[in-house]
Amino acid sequence: MRKINIGLSDEQRAGVVELLNRDLSDAYLVLIKTKKFHWDVIGPQFRSLHEIWEEQYTALTENIDAIAERVRALGGFPVGTAKGFLENSTIKEQEDNIPLATEMVAQLVDDHEQIIRNLRDHVDQCSEEFHDEGTSDFLTGLMEQHEEMAWMLRSFIEGESLKADGSKPEAEMKVPAQVK
């Protein structure tokens, strides 16, 4: 194989590849969970969630490919087995049950927030420890996408009425009915 000469040492590239493989594994497990919930959701929220999750798993699939290609561009090899994804991920598999729709959403919010925290740390490591600003920037873009996905899902389950300025309305005073 031709020596890679992009201004990063073999050790720096190996460190970045390790971080990227963790991110790839997390993305793969949240993709699996999102697809499973997309298939299994029932109830009055079915259509909305079915469509949101289709949008999200499509974006996750593109991100997974981009992460794997970034690993290859740095001279590494992406994780590509279920065993490897499970060993490298901080996301836990969905248990063998089908939760209520709101619990599905809550689980995915938790997963996206975990990924965001990991990516935030990996952005810093890529920049400060490995001096790979390209990957740092790449991961920042992924983090922003997960922040948007988490926000969309979080908004779905919060479901409280708000005023136009974002504040919560005061509780309406209930007056007993007049007796004639």
PDB file of C-alpha atoms in Angstrom:
ATOM      1  CA  MET A   1       0.000   0.000   0.000  1.00  0.00           C
ATOM      2  CA  ARG A   2       1.248   3.461  -0.845  1.00  0.00           C
ATOM      3  CA  LYS A   3       2.260   5.555   2.191  1.00  0.00           C
ATOM      4  CA  ILE A   4      -0.306   8.189   3.118  1.00  0.00           C
ATOM      5  CA  ASN A   5       1.277  11.644   3.355  1.00  0.00           C
ATOM      6  CA  ILE A   6      -1.441  14.073   4.479  1.00  0.00           C
ATOM      7  CA  GLY A   7       0.335  15.760   7.389  1.00  0.00           C
ATOM      8  CA  LEU A   8      -0.786  13.275  10.041  1.00  0.00           C
ATOM      9  CA  SER A   9       1.407  10.558  11.498  1.00  0.00           C
ATOM     10  CA  ASP A  10       0.377   6.905  11.417  1.00  0.00           C
ATOM     11  CA  GLU A  11      -0.388   7.177  15.148  1.00  0.00           C
ATOM     12  CA  GLN A  12      -2.574  10.262  14.685  1.00  0.00           C
ATOM     13  CA  ARG A  13      -4.524   8.635  11.871  1.00  0.00           C
ATOM     14  CA  ALA A  14      -4.930   5.412  13.890  1.00  0.00           C
ATOM     15  CA  GLY A  15      -6.306   7.412  16.836  1.00  0.00           C
ATOM     16  CA  VAL A  16      -8.802   9.200  14.612  1.00  0.00           C
ATOM     17  CA  VAL A  17      -9.830   5.936  12.922  1.00  0.00           C
ATOM     18  CA  GLU A  18     -10.547   4.432  16.343  1.00  0.00           C
ATOM     19  CA  LEU A  19     -12.829   7.363  17.217  1.00  0.00           C
ATOM     20  CA  LEU A  20     -14.558   7.176  13.836  1.00  0.00           C
ATOM     21  CA  ASN A  21     -15.197   3.449  14.252  1.00  0.00           C
ATOM     22  CA  ARG A  22     -16.880   4.148  17.596  1.00  0.00           C
ATOM     23  CA  ASP A  23     -19.022   6.804  15.913  1.00  0.00           C
ATOM     24  CA  LEU A  24     -19.803   4.410  13.063  1.00  0.00           C
ATOM     25  CA  SER A  25     -20.902   1.750  15.559  1.00  0.00           C
ATOM     26  CA  ASP A  26     -23.138   4.194  17.432  1.00  0.00           C
ATOM     27  CA  ALA A  27     -24.690   5.360  14.175  1.00  0.00           C
ATOM     28  CA  TYR A  28     -25.341   1.785  13.085  1.00  0.00           C
ATOM     29  CA  LEU A  29     -27.099   0.837  16.323  1.00  0.00           C
ATOM     30  CA  VAL A  30     -29.279   3.957  16.338  1.00  0.00           C
ATOM     31  CA  LEU A  31     -30.105   3.216  12.673  1.00  0.00           C
ATOM     32  CA  ILE A  32     -31.222  -0.303  13.595  1.00  0.00           C
ATOM     33  CA  LYS A  33     -33.335   0.994  16.465  1.00  0.00           C
ATOM     34  CA  THR A  34     -34.855   3.757  14.315  1.00  0.00           C
ATOM     35  CA  LYS A  35     -35.762   1.261  11.566  1.00  0.00           C
ATOM     36  CA  LYS A  36     -37.252  -1.171  14.098  1.00  0.00           C
ATOM     37  CA  PHE A  37     -39.395   1.555  15.655  1.00  0.00           C
ATOM     38  CA  HIS A  38     -40.394   2.755  12.160  1.00  0.00           C
ATOM     39  CA  TRP A  39     -41.719  -0.731  11.455  1.00  0.00           C
ATOM     40  CA  ASP A  40     -43.374  -1.322  14.832  1.00  0.00           C
ATOM     41  CA  VAL A  41     -44.956   1.992  15.851  1.00  0.00           C
ATOM     42  CA  ILE A  42     -48.736   1.948  16.315  1.00  0.00           C
ATOM     43  CA  GLY A  43     -51.321   4.357  17.627  1.00  0.00           C
ATOM     44  CA  PRO A  44     -52.486   7.872  16.792  1.00  0.00           C
ATOM     45  CA  GLN A  45     -48.895   9.049  16.231  1.00  0.00           C
ATOM     46  CA  PHE A  46     -48.218   6.311  13.667  1.00  0.00           C
ATOM     47  CA  ARG A  47     -48.090   8.415  10.511  1.00  0.00           C
ATOM     48  CA  SER A  48     -46.072  11.273  11.987  1.00  0.00           C
ATOM     49  CA  LEU A  49     -43.494   9.021  13.611  1.00  0.00           C
ATOM     50  CA  HIS A  50     -43.344   6.659  10.645  1.00  0.00           C
ATOM     51  CA  GLU A  51     -42.444   9.603   8.391  1.00  0.00           C
ATOM     52  CA  ILE A  52     -40.017  11.255  10.831  1.00  0.00           C
ATOM     53  CA  TRP A  53     -38.157   7.998  11.340  1.00  0.00           C
ATOM     54  CA  GLU A  54     -37.959   7.350   7.611  1.00  0.00           C
ATOM     55  CA  GLU A  55     -36.316  10.756   7.163  1.00  0.00           C
ATOM     56  CA  GLN A  56     -33.961  10.048  10.037  1.00  0.00           C
ATOM     57  CA  TYR A  57     -32.902   6.559   9.002  1.00  0.00           C
ATOM     58  CA  THR A  58     -32.254   7.831   5.486  1.00  0.00           C
ATOM     59  CA  ALA A  59     -29.946  10.530   6.879  1.00  0.00           C
ATOM     60  CA  LEU A  60     -28.291   8.017   9.224  1.00  0.00           C
ATOM     61  CA  THR A  61     -27.612   5.664   6.312  1.00  0.00           C
ATOM     62  CA  GLU A  62     -25.863   8.469   4.419  1.00  0.00           C
ATOM     63  CA  ASN A  63     -23.870   9.405   7.529  1.00  0.00           C
ATOM     64  CA  ILE A  64     -22.780   5.808   8.072  1.00  0.00           C
ATOM     65  CA  ASP A  65     -21.418   5.659   4.546  1.00  0.00           C
ATOM     66  CA  ALA A  66     -19.632   8.995   5.003  1.00  0.00           C
ATOM     67  CA  ILE A  67     -18.032   7.853   8.274  1.00  0.00           C
ATOM     68  CA  ALA A  68     -16.840   4.603   6.701  1.00  0.00           C
ATOM     69  CA  GLU A  69     -15.391   6.507   3.735  1.00  0.00           C
ATOM     70  CA  ARG A  70     -13.625   8.917   6.099  1.00  0.00           C
ATOM     71  CA  VAL A  71     -12.057   5.901   7.846  1.00  0.00           C
ATOM     72  CA  ARG A  72     -10.840   4.606   4.473  1.00  0.00           C
ATOM     73  CA  ALA A  73      -9.526   8.040   3.449  1.00  0.00           C
ATOM     74  CA  LEU A  74      -7.361   7.991   6.571  1.00  0.00           C
ATOM     75  CA  GLY A  75      -5.978   4.548   5.696  1.00  0.00           C
ATOM     76  CA  GLY A  76      -8.078   2.543   8.127  1.00  0.00           C
ATOM     77  CA  PHE A  77     -10.812  -0.017   7.768  1.00  0.00           C
ATOM     78  CA  PRO A  78     -14.344   0.564   9.065  1.00  0.00           C
ATOM     79  CA  VAL A  79     -16.024  -1.791  11.486  1.00  0.00           C
ATOM     80  CA  GLY A  80     -18.407  -3.901   9.439  1.00  0.00           C
ATOM     81  CA  THR A  81     -19.820  -6.697  11.574  1.00  0.00           C
ATOM     82  CA  ALA A  82     -22.671  -6.813  14.052  1.00  0.00           C
ATOM     83  CA  LYS A  83     -20.225  -8.072  16.688  1.00  0.00           C
ATOM     84  CA  GLY A  84     -17.875  -5.161  15.957  1.00  0.00           C
ATOM     85  CA  PHE A  85     -20.690  -2.615  16.124  1.00  0.00           C
ATOM     86  CA  LEU A  86     -21.862  -3.981  19.485  1.00  0.00           C
ATOM     87  CA  GLU A  87     -18.320  -4.013  20.895  1.00  0.00           C
ATOM     88  CA  ASN A  88     -17.561  -0.433  19.820  1.00  0.00           C
ATOM     89  CA  SER A  89     -20.889   1.264  20.495  1.00  0.00           C
ATOM     90  CA  THR A  90     -22.112   3.201  23.506  1.00  0.00           C
ATOM     91  CA  ILE A  91     -25.704   2.698  22.297  1.00  0.00           C
ATOM     92  CA  LYS A  92     -27.528  -0.298  23.701  1.00  0.00           C
ATOM     93  CA  GLU A  93     -29.672  -2.609  21.620  1.00  0.00           C
ATOM     94  CA  GLN A  94     -33.448  -2.433  21.936  1.00  0.00           C
ATOM     95  CA  GLU A  95     -34.697  -5.226  24.159  1.00  0.00           C
ATOM     96  CA  ASP A  96     -36.960  -7.844  22.655  1.00  0.00           C
ATOM     97  CA  ASN A  97     -40.174  -5.935  23.283  1.00  0.00           C
ATOM     98  CA  ILE A  98     -42.171  -3.230  21.560  1.00  0.00           C
ATOM     99  CA  PRO A  99     -42.534  -0.129  23.731  1.00  0.00           C
ATOM    100  CA  LEU A 100     -45.267   2.490  23.438  1.00  0.00           C
ATOM    101  CA  ALA A 101     -44.681   5.147  20.785  1.00  0.00           C
ATOM    102  CA  THR A 102     -43.690   7.822  23.321  1.00  0.00           C
ATOM    103  CA  GLU A 103     -41.160   5.427  24.904  1.00  0.00           C
ATOM    104  CA  MET A 104     -39.727   4.702  21.455  1.00  0.00           C
ATOM    105  CA  VAL A 105     -39.241   8.443  20.942  1.00  0.00           C
ATOM    106  CA  ALA A 106     -37.727   8.877  24.413  1.00  0.00           C
ATOM    107  CA  GLN A 107     -35.246   6.052  23.801  1.00  0.00           C
ATOM    108  CA  LEU A 108     -34.140   7.589  20.515  1.00  0.00           C
ATOM    109  CA  VAL A 109     -33.757  11.018  22.138  1.00  0.00           C
ATOM    110  CA  ASP A 110     -31.507   9.425  24.762  1.00  0.00           C
ATOM    111  CA  ASP A 111     -29.494   7.662  22.040  1.00  0.00           C
ATOM    112  CA  HIS A 112     -29.042  10.798  19.947  1.00  0.00           C
ATOM    113  CA  GLU A 113     -28.026  12.774  23.034  1.00  0.00           C
ATOM    114  CA  GLN A 114     -25.448  10.080  23.889  1.00  0.00           C
ATOM    115  CA  ILE A 115     -24.082  10.296  20.344  1.00  0.00           C
ATOM    116  CA  ILE A 116     -23.960  14.103  20.577  1.00  0.00           C
ATOM    117  CA  ARG A 117     -21.931  13.913  23.800  1.00  0.00           C
ATOM    118  CA  ASN A 118     -19.563  11.383  22.209  1.00  0.00           C
ATOM    119  CA  LEU A 119     -19.167  13.462  19.056  1.00  0.00           C
ATOM    120  CA  ARG A 120     -18.508  16.617  21.074  1.00  0.00           C
ATOM    121  CA  ASP A 121     -15.673  14.779  22.836  1.00  0.00           C
ATOM    122  CA  HIS A 122     -14.372  13.318  19.559  1.00  0.00           C
ATOM    123  CA  VAL A 123     -14.384  16.748  17.880  1.00  0.00           C
ATOM    124  CA  ASP A 124     -12.112  18.011  20.665  1.00  0.00           C
ATOM    125  CA  GLN A 125      -9.871  14.942  20.558  1.00  0.00           C
ATOM    126  CA  CYS A 126      -9.457  15.101  16.786  1.00  0.00           C
ATOM    127  CA  SER A 127      -8.466  18.744  16.982  1.00  0.00           C
ATOM    128  CA  GLU A 128      -6.449  18.920  20.195  1.00  0.00           C
ATOM    129  CA  GLU A 129      -4.896  15.458  20.479  1.00  0.00           C
ATOM    130  CA  PHE A 130      -4.598  14.319  16.856  1.00  0.00           C
ATOM    131  CA  HIS A 131      -4.441  17.717  15.059  1.00  0.00           C
ATOM    132  CA  ASP A 132      -6.917  16.516  12.420  1.00  0.00           C
ATOM    133  CA  GLU A 133      -9.073  19.568  11.776  1.00  0.00           C
ATOM    134  CA  GLY A 134     -10.698  17.923   8.744  1.00  0.00           C
ATOM    135  CA  THR A 135     -12.166  15.108  10.812  1.00  0.00           C
ATOM    136  CA  SER A 136     -12.997  17.545  13.606  1.00  0.00           C
ATOM    137  CA  ASP A 137     -15.037  19.589  11.135  1.00  0.00           C
ATOM    138  CA  PHE A 138     -16.612  16.439   9.673  1.00  0.00           C
ATOM    139  CA  LEU A 139     -17.695  15.284  13.149  1.00  0.00           C
ATOM    140  CA  THR A 140     -19.071  18.744  13.961  1.00  0.00           C
ATOM    141  CA  GLY A 141     -21.403  18.394  10.974  1.00  0.00           C
ATOM    142  CA  LEU A 142     -22.545  14.973  12.159  1.00  0.00           C
ATOM    143  CA  MET A 143     -23.100  16.346  15.665  1.00  0.00           C
ATOM    144  CA  GLU A 144     -25.292  19.134  14.304  1.00  0.00           C
ATOM    145  CA  GLN A 145     -27.422  16.592  12.429  1.00  0.00           C
ATOM    146  CA  HIS A 146     -27.903  14.512  15.592  1.00  0.00           C
ATOM    147  CA  GLU A 147     -28.787  17.677  17.516  1.00  0.00           C
ATOM    148  CA  GLU A 148     -31.537  18.385  15.001  1.00  0.00           C
ATOM    149  CA  MET A 149     -32.812  14.786  15.118  1.00  0.00           C
ATOM    150  CA  ALA A 150     -32.890  14.877  18.928  1.00  0.00           C
ATOM    151  CA  TRP A 151     -34.686  18.228  18.899  1.00  0.00           C
ATOM    152  CA  MET A 152     -37.338  16.952  16.474  1.00  0.00           C
ATOM    153  CA  LEU A 153     -37.985  13.893  18.625  1.00  0.00           C
ATOM    154  CA  ARG A 154     -37.821  15.821  21.899  1.00  0.00           C
ATOM    155  CA  SER A 155     -40.381  18.302  20.547  1.00  0.00           C
ATOM    156  CA  PHE A 156     -42.681  15.433  19.705  1.00  0.00           C
ATOM    157  CA  ILE A 157     -42.875  14.131  23.277  1.00  0.00           C
ATOM    158  CA  GLU A 158     -42.824  17.443  25.139  1.00  0.00           C
ATOM    159  CA  GLY A 159     -46.238  18.334  23.752  1.00  0.00           C
ATOM    160  CA  GLU A 160     -47.167  21.228  26.034  1.00  0.00           C
ATOM    161  CA  SER A 161     -48.971  24.280  24.752  1.00  0.00           C
ATOM    162  CA  LEU A 162     -46.853  27.394  24.516  1.00  0.00           C
ATOM    163  CA  LYS A 163     -47.471  31.068  23.785  1.00  0.00           C
ATOM    164  CA  ALA A 164     -46.011  32.583  20.638  1.00  0.00           C
ATOM    165  CA  ASP A 165     -43.014  33.852  22.662  1.00  0.00           C
ATOM    166  CA  GLY A 166     -42.238  30.308  23.860  1.00  0.00           C
ATOM    167  CA  SER A 167     -43.524  30.763  27.408  1.00  0.00           C
ATOM    168  CA  LYS A 168     -46.061  28.433  28.965  1.00  0.00           C
ATOM    169  CA  PRO A 169     -49.576  29.850  29.342  1.00  0.00           C
ATOM    170  CA  GLU A 170     -50.857  30.379  32.857  1.00  0.00           C
ATOM    171  CA  ALA A 171     -53.278  27.751  34.042  1.00  0.00           C
ATOM    172  CA  GLU A 172     -56.814  28.732  33.177  1.00  0.00           C
ATOM    173  CA  MET A 173     -58.947  29.423  36.216  1.00  0.00           C
ATOM    174  CA  LYS A 174     -61.892  27.064  36.357  1.00  0.00           C
ATOM    175  CA  VAL A 175     -65.142  28.620  37.543  1.00  0.00           C
ATOM    176  CA  PRO A 176     -67.902  26.390  38.839  1.00  0.00           C
ATOM    177  CA  ALA A 177     -71.033  26.270  36.713  1.00  0.00           C
ATOM    178  CA  GLN A 178     -73.910  28.503  37.814  1.00  0.00           C
ATOM    179  CA  VAL A 179     -76.754  26.638  39.458  1.00  0.00           C
ATOM    180  CA  LYS A 180     -80.240  27.943  38.659  1.00  0.00           C
TER     181      LYS A 180
END
